[in-house]
Short mmCIF file of C-alpha atoms in Angstrom, two decimals:
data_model
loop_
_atom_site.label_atom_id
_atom_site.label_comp_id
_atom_site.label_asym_id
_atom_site.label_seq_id
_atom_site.Cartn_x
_atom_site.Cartn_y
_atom_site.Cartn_z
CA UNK A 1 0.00 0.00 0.00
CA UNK A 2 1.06 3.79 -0.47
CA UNK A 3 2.82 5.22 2.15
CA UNK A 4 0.78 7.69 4.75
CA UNK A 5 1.51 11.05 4.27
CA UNK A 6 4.86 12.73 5.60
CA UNK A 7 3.89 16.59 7.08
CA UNK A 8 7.08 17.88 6.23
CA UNK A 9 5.56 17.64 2.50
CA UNK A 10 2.98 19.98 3.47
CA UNK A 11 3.22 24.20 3.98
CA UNK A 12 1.16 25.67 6.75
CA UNK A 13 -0.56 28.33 6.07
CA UNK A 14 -2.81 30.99 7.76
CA UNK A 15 -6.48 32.92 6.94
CA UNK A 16 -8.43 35.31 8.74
CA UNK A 17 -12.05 34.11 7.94
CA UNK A 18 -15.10 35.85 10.12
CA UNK A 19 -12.78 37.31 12.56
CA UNK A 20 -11.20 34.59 13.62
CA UNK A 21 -7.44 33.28 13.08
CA UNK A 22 -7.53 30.12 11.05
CA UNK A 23 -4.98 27.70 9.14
CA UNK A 24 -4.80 24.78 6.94
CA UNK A 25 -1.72 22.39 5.57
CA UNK A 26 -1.19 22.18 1.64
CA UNK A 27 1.07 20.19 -0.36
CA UNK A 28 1.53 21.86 -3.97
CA UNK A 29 2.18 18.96 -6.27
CA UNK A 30 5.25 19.06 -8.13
CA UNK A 31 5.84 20.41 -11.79
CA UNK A 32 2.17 22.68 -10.69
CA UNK A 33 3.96 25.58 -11.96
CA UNK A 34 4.07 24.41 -15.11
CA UNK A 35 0.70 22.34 -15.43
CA UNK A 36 -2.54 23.10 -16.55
CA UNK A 37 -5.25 23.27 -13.62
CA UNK A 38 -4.61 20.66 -10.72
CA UNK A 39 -7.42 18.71 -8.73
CA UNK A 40 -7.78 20.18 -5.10
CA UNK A 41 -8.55 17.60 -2.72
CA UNK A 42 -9.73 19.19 1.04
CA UNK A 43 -9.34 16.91 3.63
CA UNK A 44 -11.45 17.28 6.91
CA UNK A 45 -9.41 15.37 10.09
CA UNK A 46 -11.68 13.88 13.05
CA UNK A 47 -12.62 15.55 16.10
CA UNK A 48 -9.69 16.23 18.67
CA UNK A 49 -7.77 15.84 16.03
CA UNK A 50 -5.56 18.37 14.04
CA UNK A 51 -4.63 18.62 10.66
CA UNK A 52 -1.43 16.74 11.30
CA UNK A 53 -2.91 13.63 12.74
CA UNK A 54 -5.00 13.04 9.45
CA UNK A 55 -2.20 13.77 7.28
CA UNK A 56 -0.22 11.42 8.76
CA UNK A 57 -3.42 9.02 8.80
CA UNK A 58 -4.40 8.89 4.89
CA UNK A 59 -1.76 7.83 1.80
CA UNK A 60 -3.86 10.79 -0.50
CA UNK A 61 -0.50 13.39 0.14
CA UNK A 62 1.81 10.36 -1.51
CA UNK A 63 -1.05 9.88 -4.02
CA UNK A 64 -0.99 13.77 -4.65
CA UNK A 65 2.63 14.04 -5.13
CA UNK A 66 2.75 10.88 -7.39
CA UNK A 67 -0.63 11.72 -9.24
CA UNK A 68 -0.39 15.45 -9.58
CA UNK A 69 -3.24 16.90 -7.68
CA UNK A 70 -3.64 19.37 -4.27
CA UNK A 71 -3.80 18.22 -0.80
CA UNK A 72 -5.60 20.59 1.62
CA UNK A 73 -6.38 19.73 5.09
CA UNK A 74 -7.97 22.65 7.45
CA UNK A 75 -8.00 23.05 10.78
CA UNK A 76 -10.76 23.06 13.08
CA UNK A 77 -11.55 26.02 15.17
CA UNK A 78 -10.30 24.08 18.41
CA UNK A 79 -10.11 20.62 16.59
CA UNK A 80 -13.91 20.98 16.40
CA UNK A 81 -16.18 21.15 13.21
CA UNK A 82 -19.51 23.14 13.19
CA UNK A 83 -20.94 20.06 11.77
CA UNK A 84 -24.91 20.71 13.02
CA UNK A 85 -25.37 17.66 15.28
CA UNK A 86 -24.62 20.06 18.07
CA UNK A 87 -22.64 17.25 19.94
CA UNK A 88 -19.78 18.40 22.19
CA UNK A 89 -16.33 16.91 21.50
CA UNK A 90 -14.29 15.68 24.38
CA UNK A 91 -16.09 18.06 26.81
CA UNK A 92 -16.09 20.85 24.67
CA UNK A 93 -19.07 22.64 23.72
CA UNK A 94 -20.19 21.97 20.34
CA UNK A 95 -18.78 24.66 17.68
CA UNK A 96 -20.72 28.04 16.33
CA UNK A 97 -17.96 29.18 14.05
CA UNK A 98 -19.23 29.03 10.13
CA UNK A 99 -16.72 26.98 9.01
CA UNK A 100 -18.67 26.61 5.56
CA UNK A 101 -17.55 30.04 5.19
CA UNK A 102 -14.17 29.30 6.45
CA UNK A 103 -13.80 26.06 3.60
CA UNK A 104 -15.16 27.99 1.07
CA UNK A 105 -12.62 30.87 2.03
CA UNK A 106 -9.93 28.12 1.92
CA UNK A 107 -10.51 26.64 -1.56
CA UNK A 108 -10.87 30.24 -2.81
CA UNK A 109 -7.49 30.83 -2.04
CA UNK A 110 -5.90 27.18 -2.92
CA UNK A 111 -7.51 27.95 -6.36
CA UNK A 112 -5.62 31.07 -6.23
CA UNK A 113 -2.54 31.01 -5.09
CA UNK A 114 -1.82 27.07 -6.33
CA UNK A 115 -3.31 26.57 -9.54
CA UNK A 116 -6.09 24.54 -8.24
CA UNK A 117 -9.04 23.59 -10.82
CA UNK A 118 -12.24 24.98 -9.49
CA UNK A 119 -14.31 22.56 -11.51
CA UNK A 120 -12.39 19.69 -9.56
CA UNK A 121 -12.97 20.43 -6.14
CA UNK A 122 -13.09 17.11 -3.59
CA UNK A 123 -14.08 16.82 -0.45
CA UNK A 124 -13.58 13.64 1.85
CA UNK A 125 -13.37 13.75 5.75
CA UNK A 126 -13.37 11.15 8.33
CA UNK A 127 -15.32 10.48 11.36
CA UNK A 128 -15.78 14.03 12.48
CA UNK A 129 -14.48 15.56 9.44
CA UNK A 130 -16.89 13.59 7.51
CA UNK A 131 -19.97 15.17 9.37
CA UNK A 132 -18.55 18.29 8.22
CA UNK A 133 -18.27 17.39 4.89
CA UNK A 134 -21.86 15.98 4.39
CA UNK A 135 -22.79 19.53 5.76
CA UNK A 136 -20.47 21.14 3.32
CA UNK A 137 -22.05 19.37 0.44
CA UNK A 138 -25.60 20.08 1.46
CA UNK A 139 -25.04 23.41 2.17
CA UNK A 140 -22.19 24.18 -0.86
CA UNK A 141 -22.33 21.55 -2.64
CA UNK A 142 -22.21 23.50 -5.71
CA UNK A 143 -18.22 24.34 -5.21
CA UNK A 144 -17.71 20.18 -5.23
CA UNK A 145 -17.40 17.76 -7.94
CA UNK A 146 -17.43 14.70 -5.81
CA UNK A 147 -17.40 13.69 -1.79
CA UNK A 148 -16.44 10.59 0.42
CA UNK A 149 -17.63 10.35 3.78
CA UNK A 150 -15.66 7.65 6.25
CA UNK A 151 -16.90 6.41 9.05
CA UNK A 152 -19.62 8.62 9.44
CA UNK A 153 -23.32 8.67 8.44
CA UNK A 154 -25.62 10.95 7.65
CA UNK A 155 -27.50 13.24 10.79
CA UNK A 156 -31.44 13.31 10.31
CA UNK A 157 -31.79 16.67 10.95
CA UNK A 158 -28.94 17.53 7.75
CA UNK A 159 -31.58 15.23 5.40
CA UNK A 160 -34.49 17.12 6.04
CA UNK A 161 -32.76 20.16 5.83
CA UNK A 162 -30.28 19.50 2.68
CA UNK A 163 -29.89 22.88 0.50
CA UNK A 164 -27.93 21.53 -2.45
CA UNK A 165 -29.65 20.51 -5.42
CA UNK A 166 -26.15 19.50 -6.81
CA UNK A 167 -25.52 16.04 -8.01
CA UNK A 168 -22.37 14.75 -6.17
CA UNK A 169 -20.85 11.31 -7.05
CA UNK A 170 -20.51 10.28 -3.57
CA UNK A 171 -18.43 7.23 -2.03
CA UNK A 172 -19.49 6.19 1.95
CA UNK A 173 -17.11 3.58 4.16
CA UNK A 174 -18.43 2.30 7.06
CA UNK A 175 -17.61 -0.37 9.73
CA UNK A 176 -19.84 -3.04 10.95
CA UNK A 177 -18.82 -3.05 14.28
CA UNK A 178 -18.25 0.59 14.80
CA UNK A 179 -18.98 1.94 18.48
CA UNK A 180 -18.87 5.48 17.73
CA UNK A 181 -20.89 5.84 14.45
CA UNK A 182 -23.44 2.57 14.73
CA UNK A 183 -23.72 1.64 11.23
CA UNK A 184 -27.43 0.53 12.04
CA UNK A 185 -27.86 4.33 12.72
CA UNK A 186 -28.99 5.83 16.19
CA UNK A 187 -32.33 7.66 17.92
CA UNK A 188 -32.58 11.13 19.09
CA UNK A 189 -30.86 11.46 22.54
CA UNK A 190 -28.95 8.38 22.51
CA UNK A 191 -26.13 9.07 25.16
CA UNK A 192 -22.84 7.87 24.10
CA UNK A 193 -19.75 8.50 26.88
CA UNK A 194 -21.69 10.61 28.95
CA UNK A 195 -22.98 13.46 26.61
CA UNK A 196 -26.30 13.25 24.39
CA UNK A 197 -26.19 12.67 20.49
CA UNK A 198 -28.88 13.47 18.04
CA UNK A 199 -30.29 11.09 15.80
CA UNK A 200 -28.13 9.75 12.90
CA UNK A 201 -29.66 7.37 9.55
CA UNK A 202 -27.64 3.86 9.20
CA UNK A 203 -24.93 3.65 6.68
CA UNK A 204 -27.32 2.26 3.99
CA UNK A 205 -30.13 5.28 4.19
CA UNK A 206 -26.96 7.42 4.30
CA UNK A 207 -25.63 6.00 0.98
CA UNK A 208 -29.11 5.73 0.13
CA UNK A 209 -29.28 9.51 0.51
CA UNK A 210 -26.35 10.35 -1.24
CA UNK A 211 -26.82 7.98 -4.25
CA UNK A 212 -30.30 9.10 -5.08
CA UNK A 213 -29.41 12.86 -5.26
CA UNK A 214 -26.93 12.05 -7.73
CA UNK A 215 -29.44 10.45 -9.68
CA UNK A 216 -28.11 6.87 -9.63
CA UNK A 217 -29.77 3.97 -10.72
CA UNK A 218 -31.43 1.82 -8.25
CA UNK A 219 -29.86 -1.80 -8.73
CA UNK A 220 -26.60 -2.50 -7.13
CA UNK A 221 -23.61 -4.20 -8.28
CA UNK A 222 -21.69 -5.78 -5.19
CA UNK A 223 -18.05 -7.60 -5.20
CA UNK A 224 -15.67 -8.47 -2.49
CA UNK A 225 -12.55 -6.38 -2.36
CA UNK A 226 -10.78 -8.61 0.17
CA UNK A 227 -11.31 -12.33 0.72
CA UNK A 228 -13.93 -13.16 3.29
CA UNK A 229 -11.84 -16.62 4.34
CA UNK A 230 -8.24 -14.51 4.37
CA UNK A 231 -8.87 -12.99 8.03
CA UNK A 232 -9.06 -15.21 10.91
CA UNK A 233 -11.24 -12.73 12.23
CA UNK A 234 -13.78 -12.58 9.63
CA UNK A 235 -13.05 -9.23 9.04
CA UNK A 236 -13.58 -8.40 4.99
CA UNK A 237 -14.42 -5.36 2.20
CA UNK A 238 -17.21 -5.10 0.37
CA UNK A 239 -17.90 -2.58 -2.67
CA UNK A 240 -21.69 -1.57 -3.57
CA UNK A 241 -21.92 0.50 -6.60
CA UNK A 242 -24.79 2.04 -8.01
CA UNK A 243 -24.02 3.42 -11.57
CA UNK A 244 -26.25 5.97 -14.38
CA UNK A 245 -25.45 8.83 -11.92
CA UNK A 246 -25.88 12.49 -13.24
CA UNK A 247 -23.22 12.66 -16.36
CA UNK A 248 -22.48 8.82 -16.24
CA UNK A 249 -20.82 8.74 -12.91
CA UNK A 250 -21.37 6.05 -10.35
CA UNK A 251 -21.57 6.49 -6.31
CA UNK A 252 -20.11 3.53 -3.99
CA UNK A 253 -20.21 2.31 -0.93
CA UNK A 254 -17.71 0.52 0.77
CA UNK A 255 -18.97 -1.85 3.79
CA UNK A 256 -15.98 -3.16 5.99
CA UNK A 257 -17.29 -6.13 7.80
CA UNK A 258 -15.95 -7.01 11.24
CA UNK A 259 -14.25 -3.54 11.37
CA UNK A 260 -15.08 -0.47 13.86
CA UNK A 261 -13.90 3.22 13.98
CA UNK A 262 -10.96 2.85 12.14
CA UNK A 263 -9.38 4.53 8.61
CA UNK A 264 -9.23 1.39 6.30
CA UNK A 265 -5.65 0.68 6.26
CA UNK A 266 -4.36 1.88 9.06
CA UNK A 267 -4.17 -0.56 11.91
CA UNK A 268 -4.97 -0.95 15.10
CA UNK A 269 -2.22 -3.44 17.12
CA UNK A 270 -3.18 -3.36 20.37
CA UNK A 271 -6.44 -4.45 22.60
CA UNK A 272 -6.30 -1.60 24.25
CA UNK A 273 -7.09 0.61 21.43
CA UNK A 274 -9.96 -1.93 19.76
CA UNK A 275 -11.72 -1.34 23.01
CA UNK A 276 -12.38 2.18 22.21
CA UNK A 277 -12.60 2.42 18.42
CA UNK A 278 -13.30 -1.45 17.81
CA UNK A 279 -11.42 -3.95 15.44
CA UNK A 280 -9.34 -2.68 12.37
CA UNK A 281 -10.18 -2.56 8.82
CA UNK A 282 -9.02 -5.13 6.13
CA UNK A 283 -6.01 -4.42 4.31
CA UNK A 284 -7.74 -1.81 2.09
CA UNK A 285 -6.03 1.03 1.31
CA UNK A 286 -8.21 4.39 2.33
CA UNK A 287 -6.51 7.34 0.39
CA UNK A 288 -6.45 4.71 -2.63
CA UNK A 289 -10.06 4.15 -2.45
CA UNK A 290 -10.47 7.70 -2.41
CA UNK A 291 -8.70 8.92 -4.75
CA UNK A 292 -9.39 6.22 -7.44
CA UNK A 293 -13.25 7.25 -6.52
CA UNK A 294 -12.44 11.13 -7.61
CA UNK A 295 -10.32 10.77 -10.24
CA UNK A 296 -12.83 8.44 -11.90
CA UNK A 297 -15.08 11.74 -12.36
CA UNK A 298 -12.04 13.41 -14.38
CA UNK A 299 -12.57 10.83 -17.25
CA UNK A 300 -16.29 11.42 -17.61
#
């Protein structure tokens, strides 16, 4: 698999957005200077994380370097994403900055200053960061040309309320066995560690969601990406793909049986850890999936 992503690759930089002092990481790719417009992908890290941890979490900055397109990853306002659930984040309050604004404010500037490609604008975030990004899309989903969501699924109250009449090929990952974001979904005032959460669909109505806004046909192709009889813990990847989106794309989901609150490919080695974010993923590459699910758009 690609190596994770090395933050010495990457250039801090900083952005006043709403009154408030805010930064992200980006990793020009090389030759840019003399290319034509690049791909910008954003990348959204989880909460109590920084933009650090996820870069060092995902292979898409090697994939960017080797492939030729932008790496952005933002920083939360106090490692915390406005993502509407309202749901504090290791006893902090839950966020009121706009950090729509602040993205948007972001990819103006990486489309600026970098030679990104405003009609090839991704988004993908992960656990927290992939709240965000489902809010992003409904809310400007007209400055995207395709999303991923990781282990996260889609809040009720975001469906009913979903702005964006824009199409967006979209590609969910979920675990089975994920503690944090039930893949079954959750009720209204479920209390999870002590604080209360607000109601989230399963990872099927969220793909569900996604899929049919994109205009996707409703029959399903399925295949195993790993071997169900390889792992001695049952653990395995499955692909769902619903195809005859908007333009000829297709939107995929990616179920990882057996697997909990964890980045497909990077593992989890110790009991310790599985007790809080459950078992690891199959040997699945998550910055590959992602970025073979984007750049699929660029040959439509």
């Amino acid at each position: 698999m690609p190596e994770r992503g090395n933050v010495a690759t990457a250039r801090r930089r900083h952005i006043s957005v709403g009154g408030l002092a805010r930064s992200y990481l980006v990793q020009p790719a090389p030759g840019a200077r003399g290319a034509g417009r690049l791909p910008v992908v954003v990348l959204l890290h989880g909460g109590a994380q920084s933009a650090e941890d996820v870069w060092r979490e995902t292979s898409l900055p090697t994939l960017g370097a080797r492939e030729g397109f932008l790496v952005v990853a933002p920083e939360a306002f106090e490692r915390h994403w406005n993502d509407v659930r309202g749901a504090s984040i290791a006893g902090s309050p839950a966020s009121t900055v706009d950090d729509v604004r602040f993205l948007k404010a972001v990819i103006a500037e990486v489309i600026a200053q970098d030679h990104g490609d405003p009609s090839a604008v991704f988004m993908v975030g992960s656990s927290h960061g992939g709240f965000m990004t489902m809010r992003f899309a409904c809310d400007a989903g007209e400055t995207l040309r395709a999303a991923a969501s990781l282990l996260s699924t889609l809040p009720d109250a975001l469906a009913r309320n979903c702005k964006s009449p824009r199409p967006l090929p979209w590609l969910a990952v979920n675990g089975t066995e994920d503690p944090a974001v039930p893949f079954r979904g959750q009720v209204d005032g479920t209390v999870r560690r002590g604080e209360t959460q607000a109601a989230l669909r399963s990872a099927d109505e969220t793909f569900r969601f996604w899929a049919d806004r994109a205009g996707c046909a409703a029959p399903t192709a399925r295949e195993a990406l790993t071997d169900q009889g390889a792992d001695e813990r049952h653990r395995w990847a499955e692909r769902i793909v619903r195809s005859n989106c908007v333009s000829g794309q297709v939107s995929q989901q990616v179920v990882l049986h057996g697997s909990g609150h964890v980045i497909p490919g990077l593992a989890t080695d110790n009991r310790l850890a599985e007790r809080a974010v459950g078992p690891a993923a199959p040997e699945v590459d998550g910055g590959t999936l992602v970025w073979t699910h984007f750049k699929a758009t660029l040959l439509k």
